[in-house]
């Protein structure tokens, strides 16, 4: 869930450096359990299980210019042509990964330009993507329904306008070498590696209690990464994502012993990842929003149906190169996403019998109700709220394009 933090983005060299560090997050996540060095605080609004990242200060200074390049139009773009395009900004929620891959595909394939848009991909701000969109620092961003609801409780004026992920990917894990933990009830009395926030506490407590435990645990704040915190013995368990850190653990270690939320009593879908914008921006620029979402739908659908091609596009992008993404890893991540149908029914998308991007408010509402009953929500002044957020008020399908119009993306 969202956390307080700084507002704005790239206002100073310090802020820009922080964003560069995020791009460098993956550079050492390919080689083993003691891959992490240095530390940087997680951006606000990064959710209940932020992805770990590493800093490399010397490389970061040199990479500032790379971020400047990556925040421009697509590589090799004709500047004169770009001057006639409508400029749009999209902010990542974290370092570049397969959650963002559809935007990179849309940029690389020219889907945005075809509709008259010059899309700039921004590194996430220290304040978080949600606050940046809310304050006008970005037009669109990647986020999830849970973060949108939490931001709107605090007058964020955000709208969730296209859903990418349709099933939970969060996994709660201990190191496989820790033989004392065999199921979530064994988290009782153990140390939880957390980035903070009431949401993750509520989820872990429910899983423990559903498995027959009391739901009592202590916490330690994650430093460089959850992997590092577990490997150094500072904590016993933590949160990851099966489509990214789960792949990392399988390919490079350390091996994990993991449990999913649906199997242990957490209702709904906590991981409804997708595209957000602000109410004011959508009111002022509805046509731009429709064009952006059409191209983004095409990009994600293309990535889902052509995962290896998409993996190469992300890996070869300036952002992917700066982050040190490796093609075998990104391919494996996309394989997990497609094999697990995390983004929905690919056959239905291919036959145009379903629309990619529609919002599942029913699953979101079940999760919102659970968080409300667990007293996880607080308003801007830290006070509990009187009723659960309504998913139908956080999201809209207004800007989506029909499946028939997306057929060019599946060829």
mmCIF file of C-alpha atoms in Angstrom:
data_model
loop_
_atom_site.group_PDB
_atom_site.id
_atom_site.type_symbol
_atom_site.label_atom_id
_atom_site.label_comp_id
_atom_site.label_asym_id
_atom_site.label_seq_id
_atom_site.Cartn_x
_atom_site.Cartn_y
_atom_site.Cartn_z
ATOM 1 C CA UNK A 1 0.000 0.000 0.000
ATOM 2 C CA UNK A 2 1.086 3.543 -0.557
ATOM 3 C CA UNK A 3 3.417 5.249 1.887
ATOM 4 C CA UNK A 4 4.258 8.886 2.466
ATOM 5 C CA UNK A 5 7.248 10.302 0.666
ATOM 6 C CA UNK A 6 8.628 13.161 -1.377
ATOM 7 C CA UNK A 7 6.573 14.821 -4.088
ATOM 8 C CA UNK A 8 7.666 15.623 -7.632
ATOM 9 C CA UNK A 9 10.300 14.054 -9.840
ATOM 10 C CA UNK A 10 13.699 14.984 -11.264
ATOM 11 C CA UNK A 11 13.588 18.405 -9.589
ATOM 12 C CA UNK A 12 17.154 18.053 -8.392
ATOM 13 C CA UNK A 13 20.255 16.036 -9.257
ATOM 14 C CA UNK A 14 19.699 14.092 -6.051
ATOM 15 C CA UNK A 15 16.215 13.034 -7.119
ATOM 16 C CA UNK A 16 17.420 12.134 -10.583
ATOM 17 C CA UNK A 17 20.230 10.056 -9.140
ATOM 18 C CA UNK A 18 17.720 8.132 -7.064
ATOM 19 C CA UNK A 19 15.816 7.280 -10.217
ATOM 20 C CA UNK A 20 19.001 6.125 -11.930
ATOM 21 C CA UNK A 21 19.664 3.817 -9.006
ATOM 22 C CA UNK A 22 16.321 2.185 -9.611
ATOM 23 C CA UNK A 23 17.332 1.432 -13.206
ATOM 24 C CA UNK A 24 20.472 -0.246 -11.907
ATOM 25 C CA UNK A 25 18.491 -2.501 -9.626
ATOM 26 C CA UNK A 26 18.828 -5.637 -11.677
ATOM 27 C CA UNK A 27 22.491 -5.487 -12.604
ATOM 28 C CA UNK A 28 23.644 -7.856 -9.876
ATOM 29 C CA UNK A 29 20.500 -9.908 -9.405
ATOM 30 C CA UNK A 30 21.753 -12.530 -11.835
ATOM 31 C CA UNK A 31 24.576 -14.228 -9.963
ATOM 32 C CA UNK A 32 23.694 -15.629 -6.552
ATOM 33 C CA UNK A 33 22.431 -14.952 -3.041
ATOM 34 C CA UNK A 34 25.082 -12.450 -1.975
ATOM 35 C CA UNK A 35 24.579 -10.304 -5.071
ATOM 36 C CA UNK A 36 23.393 -7.163 -3.326
ATOM 37 C CA UNK A 37 25.426 -4.239 -2.048
ATOM 38 C CA UNK A 38 24.525 -0.726 -1.062
ATOM 39 C CA UNK A 39 21.074 0.478 -0.100
ATOM 40 C CA UNK A 40 18.425 2.911 -1.198
ATOM 41 C CA UNK A 41 14.998 3.464 0.311
ATOM 42 C CA UNK A 42 11.957 2.085 -1.477
ATOM 43 C CA UNK A 43 9.822 4.659 -3.279
ATOM 44 C CA UNK A 44 6.574 5.569 -1.615
ATOM 45 C CA UNK A 45 3.536 3.917 -3.084
ATOM 46 C CA UNK A 46 5.494 0.868 -4.137
ATOM 47 C CA UNK A 47 2.996 -1.458 -2.518
ATOM 48 C CA UNK A 48 2.998 -4.241 0.014
ATOM 49 C CA UNK A 49 5.850 -6.253 -1.462
ATOM 50 C CA UNK A 50 8.242 -3.913 -3.256
ATOM 51 C CA UNK A 51 10.810 -5.538 -5.472
ATOM 52 C CA UNK A 52 14.370 -5.395 -4.139
ATOM 53 C CA UNK A 53 16.988 -3.369 -5.875
ATOM 54 C CA UNK A 54 20.662 -2.607 -5.604
ATOM 55 C CA UNK A 55 22.690 0.567 -5.886
ATOM 56 C CA UNK A 56 25.986 1.078 -7.664
ATOM 57 C CA UNK A 57 26.982 4.650 -6.998
ATOM 58 C CA UNK A 58 29.916 4.933 -9.383
ATOM 59 C CA UNK A 59 27.979 3.480 -12.308
ATOM 60 C CA UNK A 60 24.936 5.535 -11.375
ATOM 61 C CA UNK A 61 26.679 8.856 -11.911
ATOM 62 C CA UNK A 62 27.750 7.786 -15.391
ATOM 63 C CA UNK A 63 24.263 6.476 -16.120
ATOM 64 C CA UNK A 64 22.461 9.771 -15.533
ATOM 65 C CA UNK A 65 22.962 10.631 -19.181
ATOM 66 C CA UNK A 66 21.517 7.249 -20.165
ATOM 67 C CA UNK A 67 18.347 7.955 -18.232
ATOM 68 C CA UNK A 68 18.149 11.280 -19.980
ATOM 69 C CA UNK A 69 18.300 9.433 -23.292
ATOM 70 C CA UNK A 70 15.760 6.816 -22.286
ATOM 71 C CA UNK A 71 13.325 9.512 -21.252
ATOM 72 C CA UNK A 72 13.197 10.772 -24.821
ATOM 73 C CA UNK A 73 11.478 9.310 -27.855
ATOM 74 C CA UNK A 74 12.252 5.815 -29.074
ATOM 75 C CA UNK A 75 15.849 5.225 -30.217
ATOM 76 C CA UNK A 76 16.528 6.603 -33.696
ATOM 77 C CA UNK A 77 13.329 8.639 -33.784
ATOM 78 C CA UNK A 78 13.246 11.483 -36.255
ATOM 79 C CA UNK A 79 13.216 14.642 -34.144
ATOM 80 C CA UNK A 80 11.365 16.697 -36.733
ATOM 81 C CA UNK A 81 8.609 14.120 -36.889
ATOM 82 C CA UNK A 82 8.538 13.896 -33.094
ATOM 83 C CA UNK A 83 7.889 17.641 -32.851
ATOM 84 C CA UNK A 84 4.497 17.091 -34.498
ATOM 85 C CA UNK A 85 3.498 14.402 -32.009
ATOM 86 C CA UNK A 86 1.573 14.907 -28.778
ATOM 87 C CA UNK A 87 3.925 14.431 -25.844
ATOM 88 C CA UNK A 88 2.807 11.966 -23.197
ATOM 89 C CA UNK A 89 4.642 10.732 -20.099
ATOM 90 C CA UNK A 90 4.447 7.256 -18.587
ATOM 91 C CA UNK A 91 6.068 6.484 -15.234
ATOM 92 C CA UNK A 92 7.247 3.037 -14.243
ATOM 93 C CA UNK A 93 6.261 1.761 -10.812
ATOM 94 C CA UNK A 94 9.696 0.240 -10.228
ATOM 95 C CA UNK A 95 12.749 -0.720 -12.253
ATOM 96 C CA UNK A 96 12.004 -1.986 -15.795
ATOM 97 C CA UNK A 97 10.560 -5.498 -15.693
ATOM 98 C CA UNK A 98 7.975 -7.670 -17.402
ATOM 99 C CA UNK A 99 5.100 -5.842 -15.717
ATOM 100 C CA UNK A 100 6.055 -2.849 -17.893
ATOM 101 C CA UNK A 101 6.915 -4.809 -21.020
ATOM 102 C CA UNK A 102 3.827 -3.877 -23.032
ATOM 103 C CA UNK A 103 4.734 -0.195 -22.973
ATOM 104 C CA UNK A 104 8.212 -0.988 -24.280
ATOM 105 C CA UNK A 105 6.733 -3.150 -27.047
ATOM 106 C CA UNK A 106 4.272 -0.410 -28.009
ATOM 107 C CA UNK A 107 7.106 2.099 -28.210
ATOM 108 C CA UNK A 108 9.395 -0.208 -30.176
ATOM 109 C CA UNK A 109 6.675 -1.261 -32.629
ATOM 110 C CA UNK A 110 5.612 2.329 -33.282
ATOM 111 C CA UNK A 111 2.100 1.864 -31.906
ATOM 112 C CA UNK A 112 2.228 5.198 -30.087
ATOM 113 C CA UNK A 113 3.633 7.125 -33.045
ATOM 114 C CA UNK A 114 1.006 5.613 -35.326
ATOM 115 C CA UNK A 115 -1.600 7.350 -33.170
ATOM 116 C CA UNK A 116 0.325 10.627 -32.998
ATOM 117 C CA UNK A 117 1.871 10.180 -29.547
ATOM 118 C CA UNK A 118 5.454 10.787 -28.418
ATOM 119 C CA UNK A 119 5.641 8.712 -25.224
ATOM 120 C CA UNK A 120 8.387 9.343 -22.682
ATOM 121 C CA UNK A 121 9.080 6.496 -20.245
ATOM 122 C CA UNK A 122 10.093 7.877 -16.863
ATOM 123 C CA UNK A 123 11.893 6.134 -14.032
ATOM 124 C CA UNK A 124 9.759 6.030 -10.918
ATOM 125 C CA UNK A 125 10.062 8.963 -8.542
ATOM 126 C CA UNK A 126 11.008 8.658 -4.890
ATOM 127 C CA UNK A 127 7.446 9.721 -4.049
ATOM 128 C CA UNK A 128 6.060 6.812 -6.034
ATOM 129 C CA UNK A 129 4.177 6.587 -9.303
ATOM 130 C CA UNK A 130 0.789 7.175 -7.689
ATOM 131 C CA UNK A 131 1.705 10.503 -6.109
ATOM 132 C CA UNK A 132 3.502 11.612 -9.257
ATOM 133 C CA UNK A 133 0.406 11.018 -11.384
ATOM 134 C CA UNK A 134 -1.820 12.595 -8.749
ATOM 135 C CA UNK A 135 0.338 15.737 -8.669
ATOM 136 C CA UNK A 136 0.704 15.993 -12.454
ATOM 137 C CA UNK A 137 4.292 14.757 -12.614
ATOM 138 C CA UNK A 138 3.310 12.018 -15.079
ATOM 139 C CA UNK A 139 0.290 11.498 -17.312
ATOM 140 C CA UNK A 140 0.094 7.723 -16.888
ATOM 141 C CA UNK A 141 1.847 5.100 -14.764
ATOM 142 C CA UNK A 142 1.909 1.440 -13.860
ATOM 143 C CA UNK A 143 0.305 0.704 -10.503
ATOM 144 C CA UNK A 144 -2.298 -1.617 -9.032
ATOM 145 C CA UNK A 145 -5.882 -1.287 -7.839
ATOM 146 C CA UNK A 146 -4.920 -1.585 -4.189
ATOM 147 C CA UNK A 147 -2.521 1.358 -4.399
ATOM 148 C CA UNK A 148 -5.096 3.412 -6.298
ATOM 149 C CA UNK A 149 -7.730 2.802 -3.625
ATOM 150 C CA UNK A 150 -5.305 3.734 -0.857
ATOM 151 C CA UNK A 151 -4.252 6.913 -2.687
ATOM 152 C CA UNK A 152 -7.856 7.923 -3.324
ATOM 153 C CA UNK A 153 -8.686 7.594 0.364
ATOM 154 C CA UNK A 154 -6.118 10.383 0.720
ATOM 155 C CA UNK A 155 -7.654 12.417 -2.149
ATOM 156 C CA UNK A 156 -5.358 11.044 -4.842
ATOM 157 C CA UNK A 157 -7.973 11.492 -7.615
ATOM 158 C CA UNK A 158 -6.597 8.497 -9.497
ATOM 159 C CA UNK A 159 -8.329 6.163 -11.922
ATOM 160 C CA UNK A 160 -7.358 2.613 -12.879
ATOM 161 C CA UNK A 161 -8.028 2.475 -16.621
ATOM 162 C CA UNK A 162 -6.517 -0.754 -17.960
ATOM 163 C CA UNK A 163 -5.797 -4.026 -16.167
ATOM 164 C CA UNK A 164 -2.810 -6.148 -17.163
ATOM 165 C CA UNK A 165 -2.496 -8.845 -14.488
ATOM 166 C CA UNK A 166 -5.596 -10.875 -13.667
ATOM 167 C CA UNK A 167 -4.430 -13.254 -10.909
ATOM 168 C CA UNK A 168 -2.265 -12.934 -7.782
ATOM 169 C CA UNK A 169 1.487 -13.336 -8.217
ATOM 170 C CA UNK A 170 2.578 -12.549 -4.654
ATOM 171 C CA UNK A 171 4.358 -15.356 -2.841
ATOM 172 C CA UNK A 172 5.384 -15.393 0.810
ATOM 173 C CA UNK A 173 8.563 -17.340 1.293
ATOM 174 C CA UNK A 174 11.341 -18.543 3.527
ATOM 175 C CA UNK A 175 14.677 -19.814 2.315
ATOM 176 C CA UNK A 176 14.407 -23.469 1.296
ATOM 177 C CA UNK A 177 17.374 -24.112 3.578
ATOM 178 C CA UNK A 178 15.245 -23.103 6.574
ATOM 179 C CA UNK A 179 13.713 -26.473 7.425
ATOM 180 C CA UNK A 180 11.756 -25.057 10.382
ATOM 181 C CA UNK A 181 9.196 -23.448 8.072
ATOM 182 C CA UNK A 182 6.955 -25.922 6.246
ATOM 183 C CA UNK A 183 3.741 -23.900 5.927
ATOM 184 C CA UNK A 184 2.492 -20.382 6.847
ATOM 185 C CA UNK A 185 1.602 -21.384 10.408
ATOM 186 C CA UNK A 186 5.343 -21.770 10.954
ATOM 187 C CA UNK A 187 5.709 -18.004 10.372
ATOM 188 C CA UNK A 188 4.282 -17.638 13.904
ATOM 189 C CA UNK A 189 6.915 -16.223 16.214
ATOM 190 C CA UNK A 190 9.319 -15.638 13.335
ATOM 191 C CA UNK A 191 10.765 -12.416 11.872
ATOM 192 C CA UNK A 192 9.066 -10.882 8.825
ATOM 193 C CA UNK A 193 11.233 -8.904 6.361
ATOM 194 C CA UNK A 194 8.967 -5.996 5.464
ATOM 195 C CA UNK A 195 9.074 -2.660 3.677
ATOM 196 C CA UNK A 196 6.406 -1.467 6.111
ATOM 197 C CA UNK A 197 2.688 -0.925 5.712
ATOM 198 C CA UNK A 198 -0.464 -2.346 7.247
ATOM 199 C CA UNK A 199 -1.450 -4.234 4.114
ATOM 200 C CA UNK A 200 1.333 -6.817 4.166
ATOM 201 C CA UNK A 201 0.846 -7.364 7.903
ATOM 202 C CA UNK A 202 -2.835 -8.140 7.336
ATOM 203 C CA UNK A 203 -2.085 -10.558 4.508
ATOM 204 C CA UNK A 204 0.576 -12.474 6.432
ATOM 205 C CA UNK A 205 -1.571 -12.605 9.564
ATOM 206 C CA UNK A 206 -4.519 -14.034 7.616
ATOM 207 C CA UNK A 207 -2.348 -16.697 5.976
ATOM 208 C CA UNK A 208 -0.903 -17.793 9.323
ATOM 209 C CA UNK A 209 -4.303 -17.929 11.015
ATOM 210 C CA UNK A 210 -5.892 -19.763 8.089
ATOM 211 C CA UNK A 211 -3.172 -22.387 8.463
ATOM 212 C CA UNK A 212 -3.886 -22.828 12.176
ATOM 213 C CA UNK A 213 -1.420 -20.372 13.707
ATOM 214 C CA UNK A 214 -1.958 -17.308 15.890
ATOM 215 C CA UNK A 215 -0.741 -14.682 13.439
ATOM 216 C CA UNK A 216 1.943 -13.299 15.712
ATOM 217 C CA UNK A 217 5.323 -12.280 14.300
ATOM 218 C CA UNK A 218 7.986 -9.639 14.682
ATOM 219 C CA UNK A 219 9.278 -7.439 11.871
ATOM 220 C CA UNK A 220 12.501 -6.024 10.519
ATOM 221 C CA UNK A 221 12.695 -3.399 7.794
ATOM 222 C CA UNK A 222 14.275 -4.661 4.597
ATOM 223 C CA UNK A 223 17.593 -3.047 3.751
ATOM 224 C CA UNK A 224 19.027 -3.783 0.319
ATOM 225 C CA UNK A 225 16.574 -6.552 -0.546
ATOM 226 C CA UNK A 226 14.399 -9.247 0.935
ATOM 227 C CA UNK A 227 16.756 -11.875 -0.494
ATOM 228 C CA UNK A 228 19.682 -10.311 1.327
ATOM 229 C CA UNK A 229 17.734 -9.882 4.565
ATOM 230 C CA UNK A 230 16.821 -13.573 4.604
ATOM 231 C CA UNK A 231 20.252 -14.776 3.499
ATOM 232 C CA UNK A 232 21.985 -12.857 6.299
ATOM 233 C CA UNK A 233 19.650 -14.309 8.920
ATOM 234 C CA UNK A 234 18.051 -10.985 9.868
ATOM 235 C CA UNK A 235 14.597 -12.314 9.006
ATOM 236 C CA UNK A 236 12.885 -15.650 8.461
ATOM 237 C CA UNK A 237 10.383 -14.878 5.696
ATOM 238 C CA UNK A 238 9.282 -12.153 3.298
ATOM 239 C CA UNK A 239 7.229 -11.281 0.235
ATOM 240 C CA UNK A 240 8.195 -11.819 -3.407
ATOM 241 C CA UNK A 241 6.519 -12.141 -6.804
ATOM 242 C CA UNK A 242 6.399 -15.453 -8.645
ATOM 243 C CA UNK A 243 6.796 -13.829 -12.055
ATOM 244 C CA UNK A 244 10.038 -12.017 -11.164
ATOM 245 C CA UNK A 245 11.824 -12.849 -7.889
ATOM 246 C CA UNK A 246 10.424 -16.369 -8.080
ATOM 247 C CA UNK A 247 12.119 -16.735 -11.453
ATOM 248 C CA UNK A 248 15.304 -15.237 -10.044
ATOM 249 C CA UNK A 249 15.342 -17.741 -7.195
ATOM 250 C CA UNK A 250 14.783 -20.667 -9.560
ATOM 251 C CA UNK A 251 17.508 -19.578 -11.984
ATOM 252 C CA UNK A 252 20.144 -18.069 -9.719
ATOM 253 C CA UNK A 253 19.181 -18.825 -6.116
ATOM 254 C CA UNK A 254 18.732 -18.729 -3.256
ATOM 255 C CA UNK A 255 16.038 -21.386 -3.470
ATOM 256 C CA UNK A 256 12.795 -20.480 -1.729
ATOM 257 C CA UNK A 257 9.924 -22.274 -0.009
ATOM 258 C CA UNK A 258 6.811 -20.288 -0.926
ATOM 259 C CA UNK A 259 3.091 -20.045 -0.233
ATOM 260 C CA UNK A 260 0.380 -18.238 -2.191
ATOM 261 C CA UNK A 261 -2.367 -16.013 -0.821
ATOM 262 C CA UNK A 262 -5.427 -17.744 -2.358
ATOM 263 C CA UNK A 263 -4.352 -21.070 -0.842
ATOM 264 C CA UNK A 264 -4.329 -19.566 2.646
ATOM 265 C CA UNK A 265 -7.486 -17.538 2.949
ATOM 266 C CA UNK A 266 -6.706 -14.160 1.369
ATOM 267 C CA UNK A 267 -9.726 -13.313 -0.819
ATOM 268 C CA UNK A 268 -9.806 -11.575 -4.169
ATOM 269 C CA UNK A 269 -6.819 -10.426 -6.177
ATOM 270 C CA UNK A 270 -4.267 -8.190 -4.483
ATOM 271 C CA UNK A 271 -2.187 -7.922 -7.652
ATOM 272 C CA UNK A 272 -4.475 -6.257 -10.191
ATOM 273 C CA UNK A 273 -1.600 -4.509 -11.936
ATOM 274 C CA UNK A 274 -2.364 -2.053 -14.717
ATOM 275 C CA UNK A 275 -2.363 1.500 -16.040
ATOM 276 C CA UNK A 276 -3.475 4.522 -14.035
ATOM 277 C CA UNK A 277 -4.049 8.197 -14.729
ATOM 278 C CA UNK A 278 -5.572 11.087 -12.809
ATOM 279 C CA UNK A 279 -9.166 12.235 -12.963
ATOM 280 C CA UNK A 280 -8.217 15.796 -13.978
ATOM 281 C CA UNK A 281 -5.950 14.581 -16.799
ATOM 282 C CA UNK A 282 -8.606 12.217 -18.150
ATOM 283 C CA UNK A 283 -11.232 14.962 -18.064
ATOM 284 C CA UNK A 284 -8.991 17.351 -19.981
ATOM 285 C CA UNK A 285 -7.486 14.849 -22.443
ATOM 286 C CA UNK A 286 -9.969 12.016 -23.116
ATOM 287 C CA UNK A 287 -8.883 11.541 -26.744
ATOM 288 C CA UNK A 288 -5.199 11.317 -25.798
ATOM 289 C CA UNK A 289 -6.087 8.789 -23.100
ATOM 290 C CA UNK A 290 -7.967 6.611 -25.601
ATOM 291 C CA UNK A 291 -5.044 6.699 -28.029
ATOM 292 C CA UNK A 292 -2.543 5.890 -25.302
ATOM 293 C CA UNK A 293 -4.609 2.992 -24.002
ATOM 294 C CA UNK A 294 -5.241 1.611 -27.505
ATOM 295 C CA UNK A 295 -1.508 1.518 -28.247
ATOM 296 C CA UNK A 296 -0.760 0.128 -24.775
ATOM 297 C CA UNK A 297 -3.392 -2.600 -25.168
ATOM 298 C CA UNK A 298 -1.729 -3.514 -28.455
ATOM 299 C CA UNK A 299 1.695 -3.550 -26.810
ATOM 300 C CA UNK A 300 0.707 -5.837 -23.948
ATOM 301 C CA UNK A 301 -1.327 -8.134 -26.170
ATOM 302 C CA UNK A 302 1.580 -8.399 -28.597
ATOM 303 C CA UNK A 303 3.894 -9.201 -25.668
ATOM 304 C CA UNK A 304 1.505 -11.846 -24.316
ATOM 305 C CA UNK A 305 1.153 -13.603 -27.655
ATOM 306 C CA UNK A 306 4.802 -13.165 -28.703
ATOM 307 C CA UNK A 307 6.671 -13.399 -25.368
ATOM 308 C CA UNK A 308 10.171 -14.112 -26.686
ATOM 309 C CA UNK A 309 10.029 -11.170 -29.071
ATOM 310 C CA UNK A 310 8.814 -8.945 -26.236
ATOM 311 C CA UNK A 311 11.586 -10.156 -23.929
ATOM 312 C CA UNK A 312 14.198 -9.145 -26.483
ATOM 313 C CA UNK A 313 12.593 -5.723 -26.952
ATOM 314 C CA UNK A 314 12.721 -5.042 -23.204
ATOM 315 C CA UNK A 315 16.252 -6.388 -22.829
ATOM 316 C CA UNK A 316 17.550 -4.378 -25.803
ATOM 317 C CA UNK A 317 15.871 -1.123 -24.753
ATOM 318 C CA UNK A 318 18.062 1.645 -23.271
ATOM 319 C CA UNK A 319 16.291 1.138 -19.949
ATOM 320 C CA UNK A 320 16.784 -2.624 -20.049
ATOM 321 C CA UNK A 321 20.466 -2.279 -20.878
ATOM 322 C CA UNK A 322 21.009 0.244 -18.093
ATOM 323 C CA UNK A 323 19.282 -2.093 -15.640
ATOM 324 C CA UNK A 324 21.462 -4.987 -16.807
ATOM 325 C CA UNK A 325 18.522 -7.194 -17.783
ATOM 326 C CA UNK A 326 19.539 -10.565 -19.213
ATOM 327 C CA UNK A 327 17.549 -12.099 -22.059
ATOM 328 C CA UNK A 328 17.315 -15.660 -20.630
ATOM 329 C CA UNK A 329 15.898 -14.266 -17.396
ATOM 330 C CA UNK A 330 13.342 -11.985 -19.065
ATOM 331 C CA UNK A 331 12.299 -14.805 -21.389
ATOM 332 C CA UNK A 332 11.745 -17.088 -18.403
ATOM 333 C CA UNK A 333 9.687 -14.415 -16.660
ATOM 334 C CA UNK A 334 7.455 -14.099 -19.726
ATOM 335 C CA UNK A 335 7.184 -17.886 -19.926
ATOM 336 C CA UNK A 336 5.913 -17.966 -16.344
ATOM 337 C CA UNK A 337 3.406 -15.206 -17.130
ATOM 338 C CA UNK A 338 2.064 -16.909 -20.256
ATOM 339 C CA UNK A 339 2.072 -20.475 -18.904
ATOM 340 C CA UNK A 340 0.272 -19.312 -15.772
ATOM 341 C CA UNK A 341 -2.252 -17.189 -17.718
ATOM 342 C CA UNK A 342 -1.439 -14.281 -15.417
ATOM 343 C CA UNK A 343 -2.729 -11.786 -17.972
ATOM 344 C CA UNK A 344 -5.867 -13.717 -18.879
ATOM 345 C CA UNK A 345 -7.050 -16.161 -21.541
ATOM 346 C CA UNK A 346 -4.677 -15.822 -24.492
ATOM 347 C CA UNK A 347 -6.921 -17.941 -26.727
ATOM 348 C CA UNK A 348 -9.861 -15.626 -26.085
ATOM 349 C CA UNK A 349 -7.712 -12.592 -26.840
ATOM 350 C CA UNK A 350 -6.426 -14.159 -30.050
ATOM 351 C CA UNK A 351 -9.953 -14.934 -31.254
ATOM 352 C CA UNK A 352 -11.222 -11.466 -30.261
ATOM 353 C CA UNK A 353 -13.801 -13.010 -27.920
ATOM 354 C CA UNK A 354 -12.391 -11.095 -24.937
ATOM 355 C CA UNK A 355 -10.974 -7.604 -24.506
ATOM 356 C CA UNK A 356 -7.461 -7.291 -23.121
ATOM 357 C CA UNK A 357 -7.416 -4.783 -20.273
ATOM 358 C CA UNK A 358 -10.918 -4.983 -18.807
ATOM 359 C CA UNK A 359 -10.991 -4.323 -15.074
ATOM 360 C CA UNK A 360 -12.036 -7.072 -12.651
ATOM 361 C CA UNK A 361 -13.758 -5.002 -9.983
ATOM 362 C CA UNK A 362 -15.303 -8.067 -8.323
ATOM 363 C CA UNK A 363 -11.952 -9.591 -7.335
ATOM 364 C CA UNK A 364 -10.636 -6.186 -6.312
ATOM 365 C CA UNK A 365 -13.658 -5.575 -4.083
ATOM 366 C CA UNK A 366 -13.173 -8.852 -2.240
ATOM 367 C CA UNK A 367 -9.623 -7.818 -1.434
ATOM 368 C CA UNK A 368 -10.660 -4.280 -0.430
ATOM 369 C CA UNK A 369 -13.290 -5.694 1.934
ATOM 370 C CA UNK A 370 -10.682 -7.973 3.493
ATOM 371 C CA UNK A 371 -8.290 -5.058 4.075
ATOM 372 C CA UNK A 372 -11.060 -2.931 5.546
ATOM 373 C CA UNK A 373 -12.118 -5.699 7.924
ATOM 374 C CA UNK A 374 -8.452 -6.063 8.892
ATOM 375 C CA UNK A 375 -8.276 -2.321 9.736
ATOM 376 C CA UNK A 376 -5.557 -1.742 7.153
ATOM 377 C CA UNK A 377 -6.892 1.497 5.680
ATOM 378 C CA UNK A 378 -6.169 4.955 7.075
ATOM 379 C CA UNK A 379 -6.982 8.397 5.733
ATOM 380 C CA UNK A 380 -4.447 11.188 5.154
ATOM 381 C CA UNK A 381 -4.452 11.991 8.875
ATOM 382 C CA UNK A 382 -3.863 8.405 9.958
ATOM 383 C CA UNK A 383 -7.455 7.782 11.026
ATOM 384 C CA UNK A 384 -9.361 4.575 10.212
ATOM 385 C CA UNK A 385 -11.968 4.907 7.479
ATOM 386 C CA UNK A 386 -15.651 4.122 8.002
ATOM 387 C CA UNK A 387 -16.278 1.859 5.000
ATOM 388 C CA UNK A 388 -14.339 -0.144 2.435
ATOM 389 C CA UNK A 389 -13.287 1.560 -0.810
ATOM 390 C CA UNK A 390 -15.534 0.643 -3.730
ATOM 391 C CA UNK A 391 -13.636 -0.906 -6.626
ATOM 392 C CA UNK A 392 -16.164 0.410 -9.134
ATOM 393 C CA UNK A 393 -15.253 3.943 -8.053
ATOM 394 C CA UNK A 394 -11.524 3.385 -8.572
ATOM 395 C CA UNK A 395 -11.648 2.048 -12.128
ATOM 396 C CA UNK A 396 -13.209 2.436 -15.557
ATOM 397 C CA UNK A 397 -13.166 0.588 -18.885
ATOM 398 C CA UNK A 398 -14.137 3.766 -20.745
ATOM 399 C CA UNK A 399 -10.823 4.151 -22.546
ATOM 400 C CA UNK A 400 -10.426 0.557 -23.727
ATOM 401 C CA UNK A 401 -10.662 -0.433 -27.376
ATOM 402 C CA UNK A 402 -12.744 -3.386 -28.563
ATOM 403 C CA UNK A 403 -10.964 -6.675 -29.330
ATOM 404 C CA UNK A 404 -11.718 -6.385 -33.044
ATOM 405 C CA UNK A 405 -9.635 -3.214 -33.223
ATOM 406 C CA UNK A 406 -6.687 -4.972 -31.591
ATOM 407 C CA UNK A 407 -6.279 -7.675 -34.220
ATOM 408 C CA UNK A 408 -3.235 -5.992 -35.768
ATOM 409 C CA UNK A 409 -1.335 -6.753 -32.571
ATOM 410 C CA UNK A 410 -1.871 -10.514 -32.745
ATOM 411 C CA UNK A 411 -0.580 -11.101 -36.290
#
